[in-house]
Amino acid sequence: MSDPVLTLDRVSRDYVRAGRRLAAVDEVDLVVHRGKTLGIVGESGCGKSTLARLALHLVPPSSGRVLREGQDIARLDAGALRRLRARMQIVFQDPNASLNPRWRVGAIIAEPLRAQGWSRQKRLDRVSEVLDLVGLPQDAVDRLPSAFSGGQKQRIGIARALAPEPDLLICDEAVSALDASIQAQILNLLTDLQARLGLTMVFISHNLAVVRHVSQRVAVMYLGRIVELASEADLFDRPQHPYTRTLIAAVPEPGRPLQAGSVRGEPPDALAPPSGCHFHPRCPLAQNICRRISPPLIEAASGHLASCHFPGASAS
Amino acid sequence: MVVFIVLVAVFAHWLAPHSYTRTDLFMSWSLPDARYLLGGDAVGRDILSRLLVGAQVSLTIAFSVLTIVLIVGTVLGTIAGWHGGWADGLITRATDLTLAFPELIIAIIVAAIMGPGVPAVIVALSLVGWTGIARIVRSLTLSLRNEAFVEAAMAAGTRPAAIIVFHLLPNMVPALVVRATAGIGFIIMEEATLSFLGLGVQEPQPTWGGMIRDGLPALRTEPWMAMAASAALAFTIVGFNLFGDGLRDALDPRGARR
Amino acid sequence: MSQYLARRIASFVAMIAVAVIATFIANRFVPGDPVLVMLGDQSSNLDLAARLRADYGLDLPLHEQFVRYVTGLLRGDLGLSFRFPGVPVGEVIADGLRISPVIGLAALVLSLTLGTLLGAIAAVRAGSLVDTGLMFVVVIGLSVPGFVVATGLVWLLSVRLGWLPVAGWGTPQQAILPIIVAAIGPIAYFARLTRTFLLETLGQDYVRTARAKGVPERGVVLHHALRNATVPLLTVAGIMMGGLITGTIVVENIFNIQGLGRIAVTSIAARDYPVTMGIVLLFTLFYGTINLLVDIAYVLVDPRIRLAVS
Amino acid sequence: MTIPVDLHEALTIEDLRVGIGRGRDRVELLDGISLSLRRGEILALVGESGSGKSMTALAAARLLPPGAELGARRLVVGGADVASAGGAALDRIRGKSFGFVFQEPMTSLNPLLTIGEQIAEPIRLHLHLDRAATRSRVIDLLGAVGFPAASTRLDDYPHQLSGGQRQRAMIAMAIACNPPFLFADEPTTALDVTTQAQVLTLLRSLCRERGMGMLLITHDLGVVSAVADRVAVMYAGRIVETGPAAAVLAAPHHPYADALRRALPRVSAKVARLEALEGQPPSPRAFPTGCRFHPRCARATARCRTSVPALVPSGLRTVACFNPIAETKETAP
């Protein structure tokens, strides 16, 4: 469990909406280990995309530290930060929006290399390499993104991310905009690339099945907080937090009856989160203590963290 | 149409059969004939020559104003949209305040302070026009900076200045070109209105607006000058507006339905 | 909502303040000494000069002049005319005050009703011959300045056919052409925007929902699309006032009507700055008030603003 | 013209075709779609983007955008013949004989009208109730779709509601006149997974209680299994397989349906590697000849490239394939 590539140390990010403070990410502690994939799952508005931007220092934290191999990113000077950017890259959700429609594919993929000051010849060589890597034809370089299908555009986005040889790749809903058959192609590509290149990945998605498929460890977020963190098998087969159980039960899947009975209400307004445990108004297990005290994220079973006063308890 | 107008304006002095200032009292309010193809004005100057040179005056003013507002509007709009914070507040408030005044009122104040003339027209129209460009550029900057490809560029380590120049500006060009073409028609129209009211271009420089004003009292007997200048003005503005519409449809398939 | 209105009122006040300062500057920092102009051939009469200077407050320090100007404005006193020494601006423009609002408001009503109607017809029949024809006329109306249209109409209706008087003010016949000319630009502008916004709302998902509920086409257009198109239309209705003011000033000059616009232009020529600036202030006040009313109407129409948490 | 109508029939689509453009620009989006549903039955129409599944629902509801041309041998929705109806007749059918639930509850509700007004609109148009009766019916409807304290939410505007509540309001509007049939076009795609489960459960129980037939458009096989009795799988403007939902999802006969199932990651178990279907769905401008799936199909033969396989009944299923995966005859459940 050593060699952390990325560490989040009590990281928060606030926004001000209509004069009120909104904690998009609320004191999150997280460690991402080398060569592994950490999945982050949660519903819309839970803060998972903000977490991705914090990890890459695209937005600075309001408090707390983001450490890259033990070094606080916020303390790096502009040059060091730019050099670090080469080593941490992101794949976005919407392949249409994340590629500048007026740039040719070659220039798009070479952009991070240009920012690092690579020579023209080295850029061309590297672009050709990564095109092979993601399974795109070499003649793609001279075409515009509009000439490609959604799945191919996502390959271009992956090629751009891989071009500067990063060791950390963050995928923010990277397959959510794709059709089922294309989604499987891209998921396979990502897992293959990880194995070949020894990448460390953070895979963010609202889709539980996709997160389970690619991740070794999984964190569940609810209203800016991590409520459960465990290995993929532990989390999905032995969930400790009632919210995680609710989420898993709500996923419709062929050959599995839908268990909607256990789900109550909708995620509350993030501007006015409930007191204590944010989940208590929807929780079948909620007691008085849940309304008053926010449960810490502690070990509920071996290597299995949950933020619940009654982890593992069942509703019946 | 537009090409024709621009060519006429550029070669106005060369095309004009007579000097636009030469008076010939024998030709006062003369009917169109072989010498003065469109007749003469009150002091016997060749209407055709004055019309042609008037095109040059109008377009010179229009393009000067356009250049000024494009530069000022783009720079301020980009700063407001990208920087945000107090710079945005200041610039947005300035545009709102300018827009809070009717165009002609601004022109009247400027004309009153500077005295009527070409410089006053250019200042007044620039003062009015920069807000439109600044608003568009600001909102384009705001929406573009939230585009995933701009975020991708930031993640790639591209410097902000490079992001603005290589990512934002190229994506603004179509909207700005469309706006600028439509703007020319608008500026010509405003200039003509000011000149018509006597607040714009002054004698002896010919201007369509002024020719229409001078022709108005004689409308009953000698409608040539007012009619010819009206036609030239309408032709030019319609031309630029249709050109702008065409450009918009060509550059933005989404807005093709007008 | 109250926050939204407070912001609007604040910007209205700011606008008036800027107008007051701008007109003060224009009045005081113009080239030439107004007293010398007023004196004319009596320029050697120093007593008269001193008296005029005192009447106009020009002998006071600048900040006192400003205070005097502002307090005067608050009482409705726009100062004294230069061209007619000793005559209050209010008297010079009194006739104009009776005429210009009539032209402006009549043109406003005409452009709102006719503009909406023509735009709605074009949008509902988008792509048809009616639409193409209407939009062609609209482009002409937008492109051709009011005074050009006026020139043509005067030549045709007054000179050639003799139906309407060429100029002047007082009879209903004399009012017809000026009002039409002042309204043409705004009608075209409003028709075009109505068409654009209506087409946009007609393409919205909730219009499809209305159709799926069995709402008849008339109800879809009037109740769902046009009502929703009113929201963006309102925002431009305020801006359109600028065009109406321009139109009013222009027609008064074409038809030689002694309204505010005509007086403003002759005053500029006569370097009568207090009168010019008084009129500028009045137009600004009118324009600002209309825009404030539009902002309030906006709140009434759109619940998303009305019910926004503040 | 009178058409014999089966009282239990909720939807009959026969040989539905939709195309846009003329001459060389002509594009056929739907090619001979036939479907039928009985009252109380839920049929899921599943496929990837561009397969024509939403187009099928819009065409059957006569809500196609201008420019799209529709042709059908028979189009009966909720007992009403919509193929020949036009203008006022169509307005009397929509909202009364069928309701329609759209994908985006935010944009599909009018932002300037309260949800009470919007739900009351079809009642006013079709049932001609007075004010008080309309109001109490709207309150009943809001209660039926699971609005807590319905009478206090009547005057809320859409922007004051959560995503799930908006979709509930949309459903209340669609069922306001108690129609025998409901179209639901991706009704839960814009919702979070926990809200989706609630809305799906609601839709299913409404169909059961009211004997309402429902055509559910979705891209999600999980949603199909959660609510549908039967399923129809679409690919490139054609239906390739129909049958009981559970049976088709468990063992599809058409290679495309099978590939779709295999490409899906599961939340209940982890597989080492997904069996991805290579290539991508064709554009309507360039549909392949013969079976439109043949370029991506592992079982394709020469015949698939040249001739179009018809939908052939096989037990309770129909399959349009020359080389289906299993030929076993099924027995009725």
Tab-separated table of C-alpha atoms in Angstrom, chain C residues 1 33 73 79 95-96 114 170 175 181-182 193 226 263 265:
chain	number	residue	atom	x	y	z
C	1	MET	CA	-36.546	39.771	-6.645
C	33	ASP	CA	-17.428	82.420	-23.735
C	73	LEU	CA	-32.672	70.245	-11.790
C	79	GLY	CA	-31.362	76.862	-16.318
C	95	ASP	CA	-43.902	73.650	-27.222
C	96	GLY	CA	-41.631	70.718	-27.858
C	114	LEU	CA	-47.676	46.095	-35.799
C	170	GLY	CA	-51.287	70.804	-35.554
C	175	ALA	CA	-49.384	63.922	-37.753
C	181	VAL	CA	-41.878	57.495	-40.445
C	182	ALA	CA	-40.782	57.488	-36.809
C	193	LEU	CA	-37.005	39.993	-33.388
C	226	LEU	CA	-45.593	33.912	-27.891
C	263	ILE	CA	-35.154	72.442	-30.939
C	265	VAL	CA	-30.649	70.475	-33.354
